[in-house]
Amino acid sequence: MGASADDEGFKNLSSSLDSVADSAEKAESQVSSASDSMKSKLNPLKEIGLGILKNIFPENDIKTIRNLFDSIKTGAFSNISFDKIKNIGKLRTSVRI
């Protein structure tokens, strides 16, 4: 093998690496674009879901549910108030005379 064969092999390798780098950049761009698109579609859905929850449950119940999930996520089960949890969703009516 001569020097020209080594040079040719190096050029082929360099060209292949450039092609892989370009392909990776394009893939990263497409993933980023898809992620942005998904986020823009999920944000309104999240807002609709929160609106529905706020119409169904009182604000204190929503806070209790959020605290429950936070406690489960962090493993801080001592922060859970079971008295509050058992009252979630109960109809609360006040009578004015």
CSV table of C-alpha atoms in Angstrom, one decimal, residues 14-96:
chain,number,residue,atom,x,y,z
A,14,SER,CA,-13.2,12.0,6.2
A,15,SER,CA,-16.1,12.2,3.7
A,16,SER,CA,-18.0,9.5,5.6
A,17,LEU,CA,-17.6,11.3,8.9
A,18,ASP,CA,-18.8,14.6,7.4
A,19,SER,CA,-21.8,12.7,6.0
A,20,VAL,CA,-22.6,11.2,9.5
A,21,ALA,CA,-22.2,14.7,11.1
A,22,ASP,CA,-24.6,16.3,8.6
A,23,SER,CA,-27.1,13.5,9.1
A,24,ALA,CA,-26.9,13.9,12.9
A,25,GLU,CA,-27.5,17.6,12.6
A,26,LYS,CA,-30.5,17.1,10.4
A,27,ALA,CA,-31.9,14.5,12.8
A,28,GLU,CA,-31.4,16.8,15.8
A,29,SER,CA,-33.2,19.6,14.0
A,30,GLN,CA,-36.1,17.3,13.1
A,31,VAL,CA,-36.4,16.0,16.7
A,32,SER,CA,-36.3,19.6,18.0
A,33,SER,CA,-39.0,20.7,15.6
A,34,ALA,CA,-41.2,17.7,16.5
A,35,SER,CA,-40.7,18.4,20.2
A,36,ASP,CA,-41.6,22.1,19.8
A,37,SER,CA,-44.7,21.1,17.8
A,38,MET,CA,-45.8,18.6,20.4
A,39,LYS,CA,-45.3,21.2,23.2
A,40,SER,CA,-47.4,23.7,21.3
A,41,LYS,CA,-50.2,21.2,20.9
A,42,LEU,CA,-50.0,19.9,24.5
A,43,ASN,CA,-50.1,23.3,26.2
A,44,PRO,CA,-53.7,24.1,25.2
A,45,LEU,CA,-54.7,20.6,26.2
A,46,LYS,CA,-53.2,21.2,29.6
A,47,GLU,CA,-55.0,24.4,30.0
A,48,ILE,CA,-58.3,22.8,29.0
A,49,GLY,CA,-57.7,20.0,31.5
A,50,LEU,CA,-56.9,22.5,34.3
A,51,GLY,CA,-60.0,24.5,33.4
A,52,ILE,CA,-62.2,21.4,33.7
A,53,LEU,CA,-60.7,20.4,37.0
A,54,LYS,CA,-61.2,23.9,38.4
A,55,ASN,CA,-64.9,23.7,37.4
A,56,ILE,CA,-65.4,20.3,39.0
A,57,PHE,CA,-63.3,20.6,42.2
A,58,PRO,CA,-62.9,23.4,44.6
A,59,GLU,CA,-59.5,25.1,44.8
A,60,ASN,CA,-58.6,23.4,48.1
A,61,ASP,CA,-59.2,20.0,46.6
A,62,ILE,CA,-56.9,20.7,43.7
A,63,LYS,CA,-54.2,21.8,46.2
A,64,THR,CA,-54.7,18.6,48.1
A,65,ILE,CA,-54.4,16.5,45.0
A,66,ARG,CA,-51.3,18.4,43.9
A,67,ASN,CA,-49.8,17.9,47.4
A,68,LEU,CA,-50.6,14.2,47.2
A,69,PHE,CA,-48.8,13.7,43.9
A,70,ASP,CA,-45.9,15.8,45.1
A,71,SER,CA,-45.6,13.6,48.3
A,72,ILE,CA,-45.8,10.4,46.2
A,73,LYS,CA,-43.1,11.7,43.8
A,74,THR,CA,-40.7,12.8,46.6
A,75,GLY,CA,-41.6,9.9,48.9
A,76,ALA,CA,-42.6,12.2,51.7
A,77,PHE,CA,-45.7,10.3,52.8
A,78,SER,CA,-45.7,12.0,56.2
A,79,ASN,CA,-47.0,15.1,54.5
A,80,ILE,CA,-50.2,13.4,53.3
A,81,SER,CA,-53.3,14.5,55.1
A,82,PHE,CA,-55.7,11.5,54.7
A,83,ASP,CA,-58.6,13.6,56.3
A,84,LYS,CA,-58.3,16.1,53.4
A,85,ILE,CA,-58.0,13.3,50.8
A,86,LYS,CA,-61.2,11.5,51.9
A,87,ASN,CA,-63.1,14.8,51.5
A,88,ILE,CA,-62.0,15.4,47.9
A,89,GLY,CA,-65.0,15.8,45.6
A,90,LYS,CA,-67.7,15.9,48.3
A,91,LEU,CA,-70.3,18.4,47.5
A,92,ARG,CA,-70.1,21.3,49.8
A,93,THR,CA,-73.3,23.4,50.0
A,94,SER,CA,-74.0,26.4,52.0
A,95,VAL,CA,-77.5,27.5,52.8
A,96,ARG,CA,-78.2,31.2,53.0
